[in-house]
Coordinates of C-alpha atoms (C1' of nucleotides) in Angstrom, one line a residue:
Chain A
M1 CA 201.1 188.7 -87.7
T2 CA 199.9 191.6 -85.6
S3 CA 199.1 195.2 -86.5
E4 CA 202.7 195.4 -87.7
T5 CA 201.2 194.4 -91.0
D6 CA 201.4 197.8 -92.8
A7 CA 202.6 198.7 -96.3
H8 CA 206.1 199.7 -95.1
T9 CA 206.7 196.4 -93.2
V10 CA 205.5 194.4 -96.1
R11 CA 207.7 196.3 -98.6
T12 CA 210.9 196.2 -96.6
T13 CA 210.7 192.6 -95.4
S14 CA 209.1 190.9 -98.4
I15 CA 211.5 188.6 -100.1
G16 CA 209.4 188.6 -103.2
W17 CA 209.3 192.4 -103.3
M18 CA 213.1 192.5 -103.1
I19 CA 213.6 189.8 -105.8
Q20 CA 211.3 191.7 -108.1
R21 CA 213.3 194.9 -107.7
I22 CA 216.6 193.1 -108.4
A23 CA 215.1 191.2 -111.3
R24 CA 213.9 194.4 -113.0
R25 CA 217.4 195.9 -112.6
L26 CA 218.9 192.8 -114.1
D27 CA 216.4 193.0 -117.0
R28 CA 217.4 196.5 -117.8
A29 CA 221.1 195.7 -117.6
M30 CA 220.6 192.8 -119.9
E31 CA 218.4 194.8 -122.4
T32 CA 221.0 197.5 -122.6
R33 CA 223.8 195.0 -123.4
L34 CA 221.8 192.8 -125.7
A35 CA 220.6 195.7 -127.8
Q36 CA 224.0 195.8 -129.5
H37 CA 223.2 192.3 -130.8
D38 CA 219.6 193.3 -131.6
L39 CA 218.3 190.8 -129.1
S40 CA 215.6 191.1 -126.5
V41 CA 215.9 189.2 -123.2
S42 CA 213.5 186.5 -124.2
Q43 CA 215.2 186.0 -127.5
F44 CA 218.4 185.7 -125.6
A45 CA 216.9 183.1 -123.3
V46 CA 215.8 181.0 -126.3
M47 CA 219.2 181.5 -128.0
M48 CA 221.0 180.2 -124.8
T49 CA 218.8 177.1 -124.8
V50 CA 219.6 176.4 -128.5
L51 CA 223.3 176.8 -127.8
E52 CA 223.0 174.5 -124.8
T53 CA 221.2 171.7 -126.6
E54 CA 221.2 171.2 -130.4
G55 CA 218.1 170.0 -132.1
L56 CA 215.4 170.6 -129.6
T57 CA 211.9 171.1 -130.8
Q58 CA 210.1 174.4 -130.1
A59 CA 207.9 172.8 -127.5
E60 CA 211.0 171.4 -125.7
I61 CA 212.6 174.8 -125.7
G62 CA 209.5 176.3 -124.2
Q63 CA 209.5 173.7 -121.3
Q64 CA 213.0 174.8 -120.3
F65 CA 211.7 178.0 -118.8
S66 CA 207.9 177.7 -119.1
M67 CA 207.7 180.1 -122.0
P68 CA 204.5 179.8 -124.1
A69 CA 204.7 178.3 -127.6
Y70 CA 203.7 181.4 -129.4
A71 CA 206.6 183.3 -127.7
I72 CA 209.1 180.7 -128.8
S73 CA 207.7 180.9 -132.3
R74 CA 208.2 184.7 -132.4
A75 CA 211.6 184.6 -130.8
L76 CA 212.7 182.1 -133.4
D77 CA 211.3 184.2 -136.2
H78 CA 213.6 186.9 -135.0
L79 CA 216.6 184.7 -134.4
E80 CA 216.2 183.1 -137.8
K81 CA 215.9 186.4 -139.6
A82 CA 219.0 187.6 -137.8
G83 CA 220.8 184.4 -139.0
Y84 CA 221.5 182.9 -135.6
V85 CA 219.4 179.8 -135.8
A86 CA 217.7 177.6 -138.4
R87 CA 214.5 175.5 -138.2
R88 CA 215.0 172.1 -139.8
P89 CA 212.4 169.4 -140.4
H90 CA 212.1 167.0 -137.5
P91 CA 213.4 163.5 -138.4
T92 CA 210.3 161.6 -137.4
S93 CA 207.4 164.2 -137.0
R94 CA 206.3 166.4 -139.9
R95 CA 204.6 168.9 -137.6
A96 CA 207.6 169.6 -135.4
H97 CA 210.9 171.4 -136.2
T98 CA 214.3 170.9 -134.7
I99 CA 216.2 174.1 -133.9
H100 CA 219.9 174.5 -134.6
A101 CA 222.4 177.3 -134.1
T102 CA 224.0 178.5 -137.3
P103 CA 227.8 179.2 -137.4
S104 CA 227.0 182.8 -136.8
G105 CA 224.8 181.7 -133.8
V106 CA 227.6 179.6 -132.4
A107 CA 230.0 182.6 -132.8
L108 CA 227.5 184.7 -130.8
G109 CA 227.7 182.3 -127.9
P110 CA 230.8 183.5 -126.1
Q111 CA 229.6 187.1 -126.4
L112 CA 226.4 186.3 -124.7
F113 CA 228.2 184.3 -122.0
K114 CA 230.4 187.4 -121.4
I115 CA 227.3 189.6 -121.0
V116 CA 225.8 187.2 -118.5
Q117 CA 229.0 187.2 -116.5
E118 CA 229.4 191.0 -116.5
V119 CA 225.8 191.5 -115.4
N120 CA 226.2 188.9 -112.6
A121 CA 229.4 190.4 -111.5
A122 CA 227.9 193.8 -111.3
L123 CA 225.1 192.4 -109.1
V124 CA 227.0 190.3 -106.6
G125 CA 230.4 192.0 -106.9
G126 CA 230.0 193.4 -103.4
L127 CA 229.5 190.0 -101.8
S128 CA 232.2 187.8 -100.3
E129 CA 232.8 184.4 -102.0
A130 CA 231.2 182.7 -99.0
D131 CA 228.0 184.8 -99.3
K132 CA 227.9 184.3 -103.0
N133 CA 228.0 180.6 -102.5
T134 CA 225.4 180.7 -99.8
F135 CA 223.2 182.8 -102.0
R136 CA 223.6 180.5 -105.0
D137 CA 222.8 177.5 -102.9
I138 CA 219.5 179.0 -101.6
L139 CA 218.5 180.2 -105.1
T140 CA 219.2 176.7 -106.5
R141 CA 216.7 175.3 -103.9
L142 CA 214.1 177.9 -104.9
V143 CA 214.3 177.7 -108.7
Chain B
M1 CA 237.3 181.2 -116.8
T2 CA 238.4 178.4 -119.1
S3 CA 236.6 176.5 -121.8
E4 CA 234.1 175.6 -119.1
T5 CA 232.3 178.7 -120.3
D6 CA 229.5 177.0 -122.2
A7 CA 225.8 177.7 -122.2
H8 CA 225.0 175.0 -119.7
T9 CA 227.5 176.2 -117.1
V10 CA 226.3 179.8 -117.6
R11 CA 222.7 178.8 -117.2
T12 CA 223.1 176.6 -114.1
T13 CA 225.5 178.8 -112.2
S14 CA 224.3 182.2 -113.1
I15 CA 222.7 184.0 -110.1
G16 CA 221.0 186.4 -112.5
W17 CA 219.5 183.6 -114.5
M18 CA 218.0 182.0 -111.4
I19 CA 216.7 185.3 -110.1
Q20 CA 214.9 185.9 -113.3
R21 CA 213.3 182.6 -113.3
I22 CA 212.1 183.0 -109.7
A23 CA 210.9 186.6 -110.5
R24 CA 208.8 185.4 -113.4
R25 CA 207.2 182.8 -111.2
L26 CA 206.4 185.4 -108.5
D27 CA 205.0 187.7 -111.2
R28 CA 202.6 185.1 -112.4
A29 CA 201.6 184.2 -108.9
M30 CA 200.9 187.9 -108.1
E31 CA 199.0 188.4 -111.4
T32 CA 196.7 185.5 -110.7
R33 CA 195.9 186.8 -107.2
L34 CA 195.7 190.4 -108.1
A35 CA 193.3 189.7 -110.9
Q36 CA 190.4 189.4 -108.4
H37 CA 190.9 193.0 -107.5
D38 CA 191.4 194.0 -111.1
L39 CA 195.0 195.1 -110.6
S40 CA 198.2 194.5 -112.5
V41 CA 201.5 194.0 -110.7
S42 CA 202.6 197.6 -111.5
Q43 CA 199.3 199.1 -110.4
F44 CA 199.7 197.1 -107.2
A45 CA 203.2 198.4 -106.7
V46 CA 202.0 202.0 -107.1
M47 CA 199.1 201.3 -104.7
M48 CA 201.5 199.9 -102.1
T49 CA 203.5 203.1 -102.2
V50 CA 200.4 205.3 -101.9
L51 CA 199.4 203.2 -98.9
E52 CA 202.8 203.6 -97.3
T53 CA 203.1 207.3 -97.8
E54 CA 200.2 209.7 -98.1
G55 CA 200.5 212.7 -100.4
L56 CA 203.4 211.9 -102.6
T57 CA 203.6 213.4 -106.0
Q58 CA 203.7 211.2 -109.0
A59 CA 207.4 211.9 -109.6
E60 CA 208.1 210.8 -106.0
I61 CA 206.2 207.6 -106.4
G62 CA 208.2 206.8 -109.5
Q63 CA 211.5 207.3 -107.7
Q64 CA 210.5 204.7 -105.2
F65 CA 211.1 201.9 -107.7
S66 CA 212.4 203.7 -110.7
M67 CA 209.2 203.5 -112.7
P68 CA 208.9 205.9 -115.6
A69 CA 206.5 208.9 -115.2
Y70 CA 204.1 207.8 -117.9
A71 CA 203.7 204.4 -116.2
I72 CA 202.7 206.1 -113.0
S73 CA 200.3 208.3 -114.9
R74 CA 198.6 205.3 -116.4
A75 CA 198.6 203.2 -113.2
L76 CA 197.0 206.1 -111.4
D77 CA 194.4 206.5 -114.1
H78 CA 193.4 202.9 -113.5
L79 CA 193.5 203.1 -109.7
E80 CA 191.5 206.3 -109.7
K81 CA 188.9 204.8 -112.0
A82 CA 188.7 201.9 -109.7
G83 CA 188.2 204.3 -106.8
Y84 CA 191.3 203.3 -104.8
V85 CA 193.1 206.6 -105.0
A86 CA 192.5 210.3 -105.7
R87 CA 194.7 213.0 -107.3
R88 CA 194.6 216.3 -105.4
P89 CA 196.1 219.6 -106.3
H90 CA 199.5 220.1 -104.8
P91 CA 199.6 222.7 -102.1
T92 CA 202.4 224.8 -103.5
S93 CA 202.9 223.7 -107.1
R94 CA 200.1 223.9 -109.7
R95 CA 201.7 221.4 -112.1
A96 CA 202.0 218.6 -109.5
H97 CA 199.4 216.4 -107.8
T98 CA 199.5 214.7 -104.5
I99 CA 198.2 211.2 -104.4
H100 CA 195.9 209.9 -101.7
A101 CA 194.3 206.6 -100.9
T102 CA 190.5 206.7 -100.7
P103 CA 188.7 204.9 -97.9
S104 CA 188.1 202.1 -100.4
G105 CA 191.8 202.1 -101.1
V106 CA 192.7 201.9 -97.5
A107 CA 190.3 199.0 -97.1
L108 CA 192.1 197.3 -99.9
G109 CA 195.4 197.4 -98.1
P110 CA 195.1 194.4 -95.8
Q111 CA 194.0 192.3 -98.7
L112 CA 197.1 193.2 -100.7
F113 CA 199.3 192.6 -97.7
K114 CA 197.8 189.1 -97.4
I115 CA 198.5 188.4 -101.0
V116 CA 202.1 189.4 -100.6
Q117 CA 202.5 187.2 -97.5
E118 CA 200.9 184.2 -99.3
V119 CA 203.1 184.5 -102.3
N120 CA 206.2 184.9 -100.2
A121 CA 205.2 181.9 -98.1
A122 CA 204.7 179.8 -101.2
L123 CA 208.2 180.8 -102.4
V124 CA 210.3 180.3 -99.2
G125 CA 208.1 177.9 -97.3
G126 CA 210.6 175.1 -97.8
L127 CA 213.5 177.0 -96.2
S128 CA 214.5 176.9 -92.6
E129 CA 214.1 180.1 -90.5
A130 CA 217.8 180.5 -90.5
D131 CA 218.1 180.2 -94.3
K132 CA 215.2 182.6 -94.7
N133 CA 217.0 185.2 -92.6
T134 CA 220.3 184.6 -94.4
F135 CA 218.5 185.0 -97.7
R136 CA 216.7 188.2 -96.7
D137 CA 220.0 189.6 -95.4
I138 CA 221.8 189.1 -98.7
L139 CA 218.9 190.4 -100.7
T140 CA 218.8 193.5 -98.6
R141 CA 222.4 194.2 -99.4
L142 CA 221.7 193.7 -103.2
V143 CA 218.5 195.8 -103.5
Chain C
dT1 C1' 211.5 241.0 -116.3
dT2 C1' 212.3 238.5 -120.0
dA3 C1' 214.2 234.6 -122.1
dC4 C1' 215.8 230.0 -121.4
dA5 C1' 216.1 225.7 -119.1
dA6 C1' 214.1 222.2 -116.1
dT7 C1' 210.2 219.8 -114.0
dT8 C1' 205.6 217.5 -113.8
dA9 C1' 202.3 215.1 -115.9
dT10 C1' 199.9 213.5 -119.9
dT11 C1' 199.0 211.5 -124.6
dG12 C1' 199.8 209.8 -129.6
dC13 C1' 201.8 206.3 -131.9
dA14 C1' 204.5 202.3 -132.8
dT15 C1' 206.1 198.0 -130.9
dT16 C1' 205.6 194.1 -127.9
dT17 C1' 202.9 190.8 -125.5
dG18 C1' 199.2 187.6 -124.5
dC19 C1' 195.0 185.1 -125.6
dA20 C1' 192.3 182.6 -128.4
dA21 C1' 191.6 180.6 -132.8
dT22 C1' 193.6 178.1 -136.8
dT23 C1' 196.3 174.7 -139.5
dA24 C1' 198.6 170.6 -139.9
dT25 C1' 199.9 166.5 -138.2
dT26 C1' 200.0 162.6 -134.9
dT27 C1' 198.1 159.6 -131.4
dT28 C1' 194.4 157.3 -129.1
dT29 C1' 190.1 155.1 -128.8
dC30 C1' 186.3 152.6 -130.4
Chain D
dG1 C1' 190.7 151.9 -140.0
dA2 C1' 187.7 155.9 -139.0
dA3 C1' 186.5 159.4 -135.7
dA4 C1' 187.9 161.9 -131.9
dA5 C1' 191.4 163.8 -129.0
dA6 C1' 196.0 165.6 -128.5
dT7 C1' 200.2 167.9 -130.0
dA8 C1' 203.3 171.3 -132.6
dA9 C1' 203.5 175.4 -134.4
dT10 C1' 201.7 179.8 -136.2
dT11 C1' 198.9 184.0 -136.6
dG12 C1' 195.0 187.6 -136.0
dC13 C1' 193.6 190.7 -132.9
dA14 C1' 193.2 193.3 -128.6
dA15 C1' 195.6 195.0 -124.6
dA16 C1' 199.8 196.6 -122.4
dT17 C1' 204.2 198.9 -122.8
dG18 C1' 207.7 202.1 -124.2
dC19 C1' 209.3 206.2 -126.6
dA20 C1' 209.0 210.6 -128.1
dA21 C1' 206.4 214.8 -128.3
dT22 C1' 203.4 218.0 -125.9
dA23 C1' 201.4 221.2 -122.5
dA24 C1' 201.6 223.5 -118.4
dT25 C1' 204.1 225.4 -114.8
dT26 C1' 208.3 226.6 -112.2
dG27 C1' 213.1 227.7 -111.6
dT28 C1' 217.4 230.1 -113.3
dA29 C1' 220.2 233.5 -115.6
dA30 C1' 221.1 237.5 -118.2

DNA sequence: TTACAATTATTGCATTTGCAATTATTTTTC
DNA sequence: GAAAAATAATTGCAAATGCAATAATTGTAA
């Protein structure tokens, strides 16, 4: 690059910069909606994983979205206290737990899915179906 | 939507979910590289704005990326201590400051731009030029 | 012009987060 | 099979973050 490399150019053309801005907006939208269920975004992420796959260990949950073990521990403390999940002894290893959604956690599922759909719709509502698909395709390759 | 609405579907098709994942990865990449200049990502964001426009007030900086006033205050405390920026009295209002990059702050600029370019390249390096442009276009409409 | 409301910036305090250390258990190596 | 290394999960403590309160100044309305 030439002398075009100034702060303005970097900011307005940087894909990373734009993604960060969008991500922060999404975060705030999720926070606001999750507050009514007394959940933070990371607690929500853990809950979604538990709903998706029954009986994972905490380490396995962490690998799903590279979240450190201590954060899983604390998210589960909260989710367990709220009655959404339960830690059960692992069938073969005494140091691990398997994590399970309680009935109340399972009931929470659809409400969380709805929140995700609303927030997504608010974000990409202005795009055509074709653009939405293109966008999703590219994102899928980057994730 | 029908009964397809389960956690797996939500996770794998949600644009928001994918953006969040990518954003976290970008954040970590930026943190790592910014550490050598003793900067956090939000301090970096403030610094970029100062480099882009000389003499903004703190409130104006905050509006650029909807960052709360107290966060600007603290980011500037750090940037000022590090010698990258200076608060000067506002010409017409005694309660406001204007913010200016010091020579050392101006010298930092190109190094920050380089970091942004590297992190971007690492993210979208695998995409064709056409896809990159498409992606940038869509992002621009969403930001 | 005086009182009231709004703006700009900062700071105290509580909560959240991240790192490193710890405990308990399991696996590997010799 | 005993010692050492690795894994699973938790927790103490320091740093970062967010909220609410404050101080100082400026704008507005009576």
